[in-house]
Short mmCIF file of N, CA and C in Angstrom, two decimals:
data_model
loop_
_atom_site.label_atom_id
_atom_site.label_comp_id
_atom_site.label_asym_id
_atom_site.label_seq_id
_atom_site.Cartn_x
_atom_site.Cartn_y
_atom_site.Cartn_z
N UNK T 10 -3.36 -5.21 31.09
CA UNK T 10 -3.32 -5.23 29.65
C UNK T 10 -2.35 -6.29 29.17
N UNK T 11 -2.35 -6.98 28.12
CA UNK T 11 -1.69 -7.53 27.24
C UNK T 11 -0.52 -7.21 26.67
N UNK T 12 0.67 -7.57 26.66
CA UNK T 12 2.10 -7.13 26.26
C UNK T 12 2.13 -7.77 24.93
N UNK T 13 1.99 -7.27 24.00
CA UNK T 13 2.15 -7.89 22.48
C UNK T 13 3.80 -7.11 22.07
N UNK T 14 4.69 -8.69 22.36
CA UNK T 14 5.47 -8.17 21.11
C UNK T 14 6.21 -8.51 19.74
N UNK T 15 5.82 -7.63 19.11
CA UNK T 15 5.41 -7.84 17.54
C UNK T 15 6.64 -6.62 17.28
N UNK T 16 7.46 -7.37 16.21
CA UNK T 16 8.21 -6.69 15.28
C UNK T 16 7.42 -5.72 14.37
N UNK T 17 7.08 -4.95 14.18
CA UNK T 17 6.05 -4.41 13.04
C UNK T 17 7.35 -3.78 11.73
N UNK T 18 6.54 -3.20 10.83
CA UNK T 18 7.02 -2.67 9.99
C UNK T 18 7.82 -3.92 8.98
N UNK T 19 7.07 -4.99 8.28
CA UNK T 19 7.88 -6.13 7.74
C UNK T 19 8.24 -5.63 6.86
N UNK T 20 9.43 -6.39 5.95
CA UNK T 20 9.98 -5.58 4.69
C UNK T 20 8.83 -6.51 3.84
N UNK T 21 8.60 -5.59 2.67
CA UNK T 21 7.42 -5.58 1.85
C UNK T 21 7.93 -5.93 0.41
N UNK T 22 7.76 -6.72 -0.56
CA UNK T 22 8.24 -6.18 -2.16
C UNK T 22 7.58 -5.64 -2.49
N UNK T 23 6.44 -4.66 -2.44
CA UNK T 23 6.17 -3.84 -2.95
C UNK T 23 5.39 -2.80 -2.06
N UNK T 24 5.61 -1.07 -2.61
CA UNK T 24 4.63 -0.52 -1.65
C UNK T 24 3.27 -0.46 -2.63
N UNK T 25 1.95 -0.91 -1.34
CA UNK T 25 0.42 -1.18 -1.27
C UNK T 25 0.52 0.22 -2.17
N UNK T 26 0.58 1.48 -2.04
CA UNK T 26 -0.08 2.16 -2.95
C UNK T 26 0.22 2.06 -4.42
N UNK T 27 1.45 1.39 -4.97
CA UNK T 27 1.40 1.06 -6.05
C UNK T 27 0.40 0.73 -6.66
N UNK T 28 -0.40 -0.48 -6.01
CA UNK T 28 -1.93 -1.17 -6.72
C UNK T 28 -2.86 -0.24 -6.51
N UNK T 29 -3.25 0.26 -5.38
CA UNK T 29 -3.96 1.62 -5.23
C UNK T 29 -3.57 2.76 -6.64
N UNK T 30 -2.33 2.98 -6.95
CA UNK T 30 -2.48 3.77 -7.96
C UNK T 30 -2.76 3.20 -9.39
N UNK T 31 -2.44 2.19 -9.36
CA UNK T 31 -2.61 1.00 -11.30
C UNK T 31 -4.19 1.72 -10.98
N UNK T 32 -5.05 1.44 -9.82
CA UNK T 32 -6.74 1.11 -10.11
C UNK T 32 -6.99 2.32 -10.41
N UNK T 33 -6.63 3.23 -9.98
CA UNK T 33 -6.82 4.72 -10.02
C UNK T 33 -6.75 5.68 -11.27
N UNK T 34 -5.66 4.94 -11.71
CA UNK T 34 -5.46 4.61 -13.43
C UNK T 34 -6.20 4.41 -14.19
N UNK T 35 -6.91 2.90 -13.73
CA UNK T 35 -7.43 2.53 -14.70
C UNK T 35 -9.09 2.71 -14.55
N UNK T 36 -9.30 3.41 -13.60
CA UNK T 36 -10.89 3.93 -13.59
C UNK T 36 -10.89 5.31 -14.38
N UNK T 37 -9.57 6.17 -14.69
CA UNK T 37 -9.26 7.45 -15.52
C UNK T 37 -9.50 8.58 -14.10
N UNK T 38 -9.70 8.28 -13.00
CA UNK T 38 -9.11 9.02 -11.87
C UNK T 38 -8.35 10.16 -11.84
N UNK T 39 -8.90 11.33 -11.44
CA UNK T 39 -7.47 12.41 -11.39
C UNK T 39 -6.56 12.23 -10.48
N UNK T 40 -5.43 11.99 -9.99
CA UNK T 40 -5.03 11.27 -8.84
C UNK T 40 -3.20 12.07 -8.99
N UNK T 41 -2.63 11.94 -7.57
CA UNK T 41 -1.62 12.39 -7.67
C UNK T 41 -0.50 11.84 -6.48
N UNK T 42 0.32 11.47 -6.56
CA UNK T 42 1.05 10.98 -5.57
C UNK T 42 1.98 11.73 -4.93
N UNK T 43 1.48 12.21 -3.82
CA UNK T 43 2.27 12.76 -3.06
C UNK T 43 3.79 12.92 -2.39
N UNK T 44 3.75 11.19 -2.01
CA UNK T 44 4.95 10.76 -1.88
C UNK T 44 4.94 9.41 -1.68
N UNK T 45 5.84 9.11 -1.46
CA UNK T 45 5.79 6.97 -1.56
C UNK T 45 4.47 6.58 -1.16
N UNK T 46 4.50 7.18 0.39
CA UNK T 46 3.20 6.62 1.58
C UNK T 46 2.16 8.07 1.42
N UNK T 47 1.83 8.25 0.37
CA UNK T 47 0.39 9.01 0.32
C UNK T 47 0.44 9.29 -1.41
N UNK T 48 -1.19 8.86 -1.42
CA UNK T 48 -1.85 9.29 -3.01
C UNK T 48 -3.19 9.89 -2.77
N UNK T 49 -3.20 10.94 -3.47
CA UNK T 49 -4.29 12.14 -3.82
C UNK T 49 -5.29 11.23 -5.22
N UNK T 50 -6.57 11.34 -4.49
CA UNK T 50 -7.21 11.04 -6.25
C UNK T 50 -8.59 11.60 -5.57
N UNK T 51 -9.16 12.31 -6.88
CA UNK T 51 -10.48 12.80 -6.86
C UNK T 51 -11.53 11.90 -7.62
N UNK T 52 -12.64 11.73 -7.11
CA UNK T 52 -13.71 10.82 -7.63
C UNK T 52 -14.85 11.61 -7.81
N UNK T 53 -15.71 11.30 -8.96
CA UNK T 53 -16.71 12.16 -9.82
C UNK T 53 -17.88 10.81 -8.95
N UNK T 54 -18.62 11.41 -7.76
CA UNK T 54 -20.36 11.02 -7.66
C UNK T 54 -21.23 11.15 -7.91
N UNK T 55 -22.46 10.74 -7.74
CA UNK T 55 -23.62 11.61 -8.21
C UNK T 55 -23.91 12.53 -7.47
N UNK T 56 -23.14 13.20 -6.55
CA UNK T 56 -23.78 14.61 -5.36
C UNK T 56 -22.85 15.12 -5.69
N UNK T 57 -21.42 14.66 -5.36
CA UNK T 57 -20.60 15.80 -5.23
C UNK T 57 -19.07 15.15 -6.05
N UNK T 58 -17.75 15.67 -6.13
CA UNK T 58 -16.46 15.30 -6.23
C UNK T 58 -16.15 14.89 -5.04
N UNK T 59 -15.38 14.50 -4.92
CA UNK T 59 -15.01 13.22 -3.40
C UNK T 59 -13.51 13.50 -3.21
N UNK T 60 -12.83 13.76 -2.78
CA UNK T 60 -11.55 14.03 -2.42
C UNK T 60 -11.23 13.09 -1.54
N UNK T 61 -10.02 11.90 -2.18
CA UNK T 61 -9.66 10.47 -1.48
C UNK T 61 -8.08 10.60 -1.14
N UNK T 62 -8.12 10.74 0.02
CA UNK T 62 -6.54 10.46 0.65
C UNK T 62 -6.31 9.30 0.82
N UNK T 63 -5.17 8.73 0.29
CA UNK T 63 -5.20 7.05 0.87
C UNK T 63 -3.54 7.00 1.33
N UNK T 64 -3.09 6.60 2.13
CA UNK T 64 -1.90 6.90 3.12
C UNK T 64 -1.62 5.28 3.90
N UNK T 65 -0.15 4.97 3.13
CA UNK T 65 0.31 3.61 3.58
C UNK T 65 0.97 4.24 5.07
N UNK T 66 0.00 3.89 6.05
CA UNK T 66 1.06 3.77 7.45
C UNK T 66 2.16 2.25 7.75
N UNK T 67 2.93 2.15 7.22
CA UNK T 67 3.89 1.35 7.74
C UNK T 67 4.21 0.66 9.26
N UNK T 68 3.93 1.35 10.14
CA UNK T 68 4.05 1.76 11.20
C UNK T 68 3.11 0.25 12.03
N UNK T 69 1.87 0.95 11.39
CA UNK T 69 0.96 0.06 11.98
C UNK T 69 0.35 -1.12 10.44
N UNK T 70 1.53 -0.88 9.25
CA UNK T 70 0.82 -1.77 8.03
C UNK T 70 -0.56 -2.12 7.94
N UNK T 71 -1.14 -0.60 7.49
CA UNK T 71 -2.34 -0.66 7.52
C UNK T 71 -2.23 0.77 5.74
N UNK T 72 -3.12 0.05 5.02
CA UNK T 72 -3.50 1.42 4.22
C UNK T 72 -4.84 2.19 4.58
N UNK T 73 -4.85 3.53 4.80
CA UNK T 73 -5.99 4.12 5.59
C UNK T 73 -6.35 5.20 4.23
N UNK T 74 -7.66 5.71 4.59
CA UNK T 74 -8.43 5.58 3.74
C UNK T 74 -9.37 7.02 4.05
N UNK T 75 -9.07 8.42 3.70
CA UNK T 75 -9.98 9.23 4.14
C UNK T 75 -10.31 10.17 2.78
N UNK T 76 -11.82 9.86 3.15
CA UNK T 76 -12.81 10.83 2.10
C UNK T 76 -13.45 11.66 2.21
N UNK T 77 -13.25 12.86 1.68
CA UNK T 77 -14.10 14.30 2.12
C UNK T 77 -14.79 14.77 0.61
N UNK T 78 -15.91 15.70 1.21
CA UNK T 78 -16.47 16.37 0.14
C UNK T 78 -16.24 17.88 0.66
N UNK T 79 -16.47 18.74 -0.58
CA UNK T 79 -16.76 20.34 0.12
C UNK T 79 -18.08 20.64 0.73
N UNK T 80 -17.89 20.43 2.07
CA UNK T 80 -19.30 21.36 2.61
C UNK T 80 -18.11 21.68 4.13
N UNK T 81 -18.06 22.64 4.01
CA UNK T 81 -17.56 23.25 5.29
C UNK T 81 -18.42 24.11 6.49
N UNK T 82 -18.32 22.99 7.45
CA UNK T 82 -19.64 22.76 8.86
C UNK T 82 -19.17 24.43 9.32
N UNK T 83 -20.55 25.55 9.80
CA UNK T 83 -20.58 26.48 10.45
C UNK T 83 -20.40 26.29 11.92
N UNK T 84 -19.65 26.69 12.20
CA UNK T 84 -19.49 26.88 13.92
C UNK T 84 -21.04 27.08 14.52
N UNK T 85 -21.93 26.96 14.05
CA UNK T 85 -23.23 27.65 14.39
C UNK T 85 -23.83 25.82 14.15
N UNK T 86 -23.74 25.55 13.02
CA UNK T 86 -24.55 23.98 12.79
C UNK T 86 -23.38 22.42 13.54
N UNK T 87 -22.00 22.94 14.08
CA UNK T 87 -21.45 21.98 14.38
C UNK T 87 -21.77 20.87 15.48
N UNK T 88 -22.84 21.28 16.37
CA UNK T 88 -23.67 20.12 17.92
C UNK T 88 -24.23 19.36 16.58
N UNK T 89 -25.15 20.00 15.61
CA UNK T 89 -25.75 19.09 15.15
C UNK T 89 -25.53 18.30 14.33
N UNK T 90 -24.20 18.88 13.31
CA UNK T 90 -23.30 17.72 12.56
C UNK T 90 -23.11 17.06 13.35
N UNK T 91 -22.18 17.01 14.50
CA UNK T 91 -21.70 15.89 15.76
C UNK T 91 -23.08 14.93 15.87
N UNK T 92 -23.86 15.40 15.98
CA UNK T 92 -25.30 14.38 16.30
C UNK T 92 -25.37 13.57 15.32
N UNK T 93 -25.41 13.98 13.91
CA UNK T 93 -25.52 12.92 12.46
C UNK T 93 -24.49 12.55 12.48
N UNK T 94 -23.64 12.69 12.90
CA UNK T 94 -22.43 11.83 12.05
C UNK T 94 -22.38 10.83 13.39
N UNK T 95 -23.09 10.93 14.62
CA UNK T 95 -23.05 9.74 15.55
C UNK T 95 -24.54 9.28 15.39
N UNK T 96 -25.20 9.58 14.37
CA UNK T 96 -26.37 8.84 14.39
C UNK T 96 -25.94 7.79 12.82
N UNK T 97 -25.26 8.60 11.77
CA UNK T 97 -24.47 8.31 11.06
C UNK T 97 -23.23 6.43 11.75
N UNK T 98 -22.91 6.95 11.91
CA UNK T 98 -21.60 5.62 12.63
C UNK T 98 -22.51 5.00 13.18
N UNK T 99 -23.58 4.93 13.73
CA UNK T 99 -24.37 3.90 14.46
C UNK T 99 -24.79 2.48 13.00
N UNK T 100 -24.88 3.28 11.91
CA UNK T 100 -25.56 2.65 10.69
C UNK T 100 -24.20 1.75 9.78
N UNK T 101 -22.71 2.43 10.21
CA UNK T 101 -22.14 1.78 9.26
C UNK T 101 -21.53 0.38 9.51
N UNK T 102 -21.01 -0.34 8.78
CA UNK T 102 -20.71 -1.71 9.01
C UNK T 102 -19.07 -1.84 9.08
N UNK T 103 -18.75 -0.91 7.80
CA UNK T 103 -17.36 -0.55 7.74
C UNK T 103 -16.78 0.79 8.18
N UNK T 104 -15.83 1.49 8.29
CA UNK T 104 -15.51 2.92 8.40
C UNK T 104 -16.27 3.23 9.29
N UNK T 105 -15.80 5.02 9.32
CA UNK T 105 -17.01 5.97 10.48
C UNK T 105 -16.52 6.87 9.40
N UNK T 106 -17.54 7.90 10.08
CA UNK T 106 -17.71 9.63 9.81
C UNK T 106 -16.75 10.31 10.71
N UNK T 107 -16.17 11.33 10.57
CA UNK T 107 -15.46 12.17 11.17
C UNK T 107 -15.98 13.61 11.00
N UNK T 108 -15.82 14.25 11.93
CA UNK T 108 -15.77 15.82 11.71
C UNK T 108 -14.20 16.23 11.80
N UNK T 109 -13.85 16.63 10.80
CA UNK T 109 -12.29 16.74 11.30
C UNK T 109 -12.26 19.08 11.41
N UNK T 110 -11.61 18.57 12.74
CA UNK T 110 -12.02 19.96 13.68
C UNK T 110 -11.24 20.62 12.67
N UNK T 111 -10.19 20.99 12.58
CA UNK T 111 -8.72 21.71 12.25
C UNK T 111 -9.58 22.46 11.19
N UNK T 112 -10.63 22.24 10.22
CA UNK T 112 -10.77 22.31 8.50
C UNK T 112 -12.28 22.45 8.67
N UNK T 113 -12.73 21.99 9.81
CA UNK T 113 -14.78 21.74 9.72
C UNK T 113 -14.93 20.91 8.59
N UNK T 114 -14.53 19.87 7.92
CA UNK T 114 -14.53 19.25 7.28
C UNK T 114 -15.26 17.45 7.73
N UNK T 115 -16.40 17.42 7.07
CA UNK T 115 -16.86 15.85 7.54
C UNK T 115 -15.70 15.04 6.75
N UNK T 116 -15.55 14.39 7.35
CA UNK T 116 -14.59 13.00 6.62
C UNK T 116 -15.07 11.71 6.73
N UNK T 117 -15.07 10.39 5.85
CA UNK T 117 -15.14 9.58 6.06
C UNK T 117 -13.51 8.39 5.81
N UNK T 118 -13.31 7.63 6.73
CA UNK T 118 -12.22 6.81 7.32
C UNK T 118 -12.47 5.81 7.67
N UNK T 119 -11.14 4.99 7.13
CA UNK T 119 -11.26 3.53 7.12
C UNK T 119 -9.79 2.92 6.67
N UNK T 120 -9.36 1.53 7.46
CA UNK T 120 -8.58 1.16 7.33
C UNK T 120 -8.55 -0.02 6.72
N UNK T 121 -7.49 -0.45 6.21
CA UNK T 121 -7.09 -2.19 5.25
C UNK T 121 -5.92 -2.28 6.42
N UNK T 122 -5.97 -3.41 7.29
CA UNK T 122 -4.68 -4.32 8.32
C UNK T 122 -4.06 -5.00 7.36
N UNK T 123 -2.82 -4.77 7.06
CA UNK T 123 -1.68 -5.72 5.90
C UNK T 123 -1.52 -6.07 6.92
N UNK T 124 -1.04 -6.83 8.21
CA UNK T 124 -0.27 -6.91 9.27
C UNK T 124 0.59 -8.15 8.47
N UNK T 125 1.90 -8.66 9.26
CA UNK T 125 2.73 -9.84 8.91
C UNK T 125 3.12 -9.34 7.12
N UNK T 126 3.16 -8.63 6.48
CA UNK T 126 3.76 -8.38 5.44
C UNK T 126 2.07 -8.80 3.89
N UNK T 127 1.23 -9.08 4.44
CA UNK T 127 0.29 -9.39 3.86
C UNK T 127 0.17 -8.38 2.49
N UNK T 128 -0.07 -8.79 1.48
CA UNK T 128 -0.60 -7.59 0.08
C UNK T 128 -1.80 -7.72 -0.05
N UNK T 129 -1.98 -6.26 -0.20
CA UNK T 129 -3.44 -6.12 -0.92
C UNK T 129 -3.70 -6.81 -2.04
N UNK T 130 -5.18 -6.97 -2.37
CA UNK T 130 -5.44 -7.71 -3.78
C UNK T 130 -6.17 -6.70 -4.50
N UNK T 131 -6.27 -6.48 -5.49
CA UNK T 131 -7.00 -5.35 -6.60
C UNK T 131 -8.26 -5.54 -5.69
N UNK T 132 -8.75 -6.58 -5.25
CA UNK T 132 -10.12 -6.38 -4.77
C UNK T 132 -10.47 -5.21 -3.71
N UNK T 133 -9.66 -5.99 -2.62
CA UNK T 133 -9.74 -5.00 -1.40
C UNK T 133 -9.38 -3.90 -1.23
N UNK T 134 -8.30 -3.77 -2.55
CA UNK T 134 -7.93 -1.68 -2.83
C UNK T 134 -9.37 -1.30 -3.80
N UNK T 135 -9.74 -2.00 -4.22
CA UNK T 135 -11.26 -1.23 -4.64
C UNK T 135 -12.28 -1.52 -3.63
N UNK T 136 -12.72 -2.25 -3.09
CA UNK T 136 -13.24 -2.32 -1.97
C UNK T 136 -13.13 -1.23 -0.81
N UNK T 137 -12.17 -0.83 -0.72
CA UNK T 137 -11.91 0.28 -0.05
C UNK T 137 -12.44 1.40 -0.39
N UNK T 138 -11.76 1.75 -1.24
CA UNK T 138 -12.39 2.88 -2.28
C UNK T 138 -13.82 2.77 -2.54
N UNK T 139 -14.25 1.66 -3.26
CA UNK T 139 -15.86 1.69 -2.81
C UNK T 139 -17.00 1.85 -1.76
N UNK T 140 -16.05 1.29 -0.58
CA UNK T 140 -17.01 1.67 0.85
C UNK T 140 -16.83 3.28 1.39
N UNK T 141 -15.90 3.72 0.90
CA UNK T 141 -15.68 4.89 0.91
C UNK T 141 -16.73 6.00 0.32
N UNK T 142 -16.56 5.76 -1.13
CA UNK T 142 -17.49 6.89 -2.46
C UNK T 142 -18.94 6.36 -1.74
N UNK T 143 -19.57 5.17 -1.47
CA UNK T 143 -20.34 4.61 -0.96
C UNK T 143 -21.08 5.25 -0.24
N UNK T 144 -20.52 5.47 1.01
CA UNK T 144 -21.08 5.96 2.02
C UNK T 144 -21.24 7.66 1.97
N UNK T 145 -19.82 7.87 1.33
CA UNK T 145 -20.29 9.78 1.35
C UNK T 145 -21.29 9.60 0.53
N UNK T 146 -21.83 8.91 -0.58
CA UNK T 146 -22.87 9.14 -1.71
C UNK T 146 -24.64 9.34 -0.76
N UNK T 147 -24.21 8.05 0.26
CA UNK T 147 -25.51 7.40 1.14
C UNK T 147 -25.83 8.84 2.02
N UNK T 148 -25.17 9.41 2.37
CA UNK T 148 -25.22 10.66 3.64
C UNK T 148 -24.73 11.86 3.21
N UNK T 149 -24.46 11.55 1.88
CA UNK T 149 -23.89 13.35 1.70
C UNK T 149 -25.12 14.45 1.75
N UNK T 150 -26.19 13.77 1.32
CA UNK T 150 -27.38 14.97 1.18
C UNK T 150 -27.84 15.21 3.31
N UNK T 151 -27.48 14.39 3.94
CA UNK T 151 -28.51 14.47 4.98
C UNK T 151 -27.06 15.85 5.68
N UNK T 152 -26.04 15.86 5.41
CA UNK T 152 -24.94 16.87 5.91
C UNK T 152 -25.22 17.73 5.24
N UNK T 153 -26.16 17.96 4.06
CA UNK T 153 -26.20 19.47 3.08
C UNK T 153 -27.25 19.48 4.38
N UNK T 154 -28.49 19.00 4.21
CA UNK T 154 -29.87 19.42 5.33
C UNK T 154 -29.64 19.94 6.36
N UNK T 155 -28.61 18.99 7.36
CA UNK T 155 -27.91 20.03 8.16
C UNK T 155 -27.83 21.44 8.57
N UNK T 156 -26.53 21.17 7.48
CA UNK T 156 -25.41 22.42 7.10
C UNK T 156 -26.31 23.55 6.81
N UNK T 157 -27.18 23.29 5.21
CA UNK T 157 -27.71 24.34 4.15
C UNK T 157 -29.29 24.61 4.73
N UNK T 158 -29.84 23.43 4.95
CA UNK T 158 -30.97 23.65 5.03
C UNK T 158 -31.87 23.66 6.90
N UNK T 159 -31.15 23.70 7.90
CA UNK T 159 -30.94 24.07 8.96
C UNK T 159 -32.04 22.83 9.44
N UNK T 160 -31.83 21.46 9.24
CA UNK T 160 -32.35 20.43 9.82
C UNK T 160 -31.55 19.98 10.92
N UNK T 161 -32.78 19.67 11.89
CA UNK T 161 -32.15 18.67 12.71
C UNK T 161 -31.42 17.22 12.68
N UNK T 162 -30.44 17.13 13.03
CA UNK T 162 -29.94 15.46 12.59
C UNK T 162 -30.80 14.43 12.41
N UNK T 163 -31.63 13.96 13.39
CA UNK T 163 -32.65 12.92 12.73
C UNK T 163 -33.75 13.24 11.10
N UNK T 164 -33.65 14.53 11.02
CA UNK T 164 -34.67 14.49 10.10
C UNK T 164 -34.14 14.45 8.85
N UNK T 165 -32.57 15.21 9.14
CA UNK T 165 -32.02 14.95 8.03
C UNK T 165 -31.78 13.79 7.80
N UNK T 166 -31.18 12.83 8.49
CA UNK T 166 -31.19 11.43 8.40
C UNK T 166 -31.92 10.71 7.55
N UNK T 167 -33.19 10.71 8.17
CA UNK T 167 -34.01 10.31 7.51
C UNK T 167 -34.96 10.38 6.39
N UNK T 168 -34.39 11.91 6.03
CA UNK T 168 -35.00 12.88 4.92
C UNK T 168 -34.07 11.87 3.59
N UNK T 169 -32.60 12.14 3.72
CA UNK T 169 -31.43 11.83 3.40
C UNK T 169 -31.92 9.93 2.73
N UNK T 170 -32.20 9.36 3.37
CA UNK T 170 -32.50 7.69 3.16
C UNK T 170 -33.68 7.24 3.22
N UNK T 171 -35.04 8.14 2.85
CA UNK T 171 -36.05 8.23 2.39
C UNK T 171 -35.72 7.43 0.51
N UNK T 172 -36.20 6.21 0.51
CA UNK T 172 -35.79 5.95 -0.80
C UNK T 172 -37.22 5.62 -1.89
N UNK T 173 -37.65 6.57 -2.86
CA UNK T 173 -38.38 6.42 -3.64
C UNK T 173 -38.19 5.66 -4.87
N UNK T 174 -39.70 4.92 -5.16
CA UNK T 174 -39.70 3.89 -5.96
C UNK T 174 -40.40 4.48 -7.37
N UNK T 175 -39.81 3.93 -8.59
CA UNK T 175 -40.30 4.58 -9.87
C UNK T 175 -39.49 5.88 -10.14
N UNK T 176 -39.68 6.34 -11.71
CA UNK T 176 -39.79 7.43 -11.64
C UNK T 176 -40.71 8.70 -12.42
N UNK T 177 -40.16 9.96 -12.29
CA UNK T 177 -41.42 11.19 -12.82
C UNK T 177 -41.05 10.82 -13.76
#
């Protein structure tokens, strides 16, 4: 392996969630700051409310990025969540899906690299946030099929991104 050594943790003039919170603001966001390195904000979709953790790791100067909705996976449907959410990550470009065990909670996650003291730009803190609401919006119904309606992962999949043209 490779011996990288890198000072990490540069001193910063400002902390990244600051701009993360101005945008959060100014979309009228319910949002709440936890503490320096973590902000709470809820986002209104067309399926569901979106619950957005966004958490400055210093450590590795990265702002990370996790989005959940309420559907809490049955110990009974969890092989086959695991199946969509890896048939799921096969499709994305940015982020993955998570099942986060602790909660049965699907999550979606994703990171911004500040590395070398780099700042975010309004873009890429909405960018974030957008690939985020994004993707739970794209797959939230094929995790109800799942979950609610006792589909198999491919069908939900594809039930889920079945996209009709026109309307009634």
């Amino acid at each position: 392996m490779m011996d990288l050594d890198l000072d990490t943790e540069t001193e910063r003039p400002s902390n990244p969630l600051d701009l993360v919170e101005r945008l959060a603001s100014l979309n009228d966001w319910s949002f709440d700051r936890d503490s320096d390195d973590e902000l709470s904000v809820s986002v209104t979709g067309g399926w569901a409310d979106y619950h957005v953790a966004i958490t400055w790791l210093g450590e590795v100067e990265s702002l990370h990025i996790a989005c959940a909705f309420d559907l809490r996976v049955p110990d009974r449907r969890r092989n086959e969540v695991m199946t969509l959410v890896s048939l799921v990550n096969e499709q994305l470009w940015l982020g993955h899906f998570d099942l986060w065990s602790r909660e049965n909670v699907v999550m979606y996650r994703h990171a911004l690299l500040l590395s070398g003291g780099a700042e975010p730009t309004e873009e890429q803190a909405a960018g974030l946030i957008k690939a985020a609401i994004d993707a739970c919006e794209r797959y939230y119904q094929a995790f109800q099929f799942v979950v609610w309606a006792g589909k198999n992962a491919r069908e939900a999949l594809e039930g889920a991104l079945l996209e009709t043209v026109g309307e009634a």
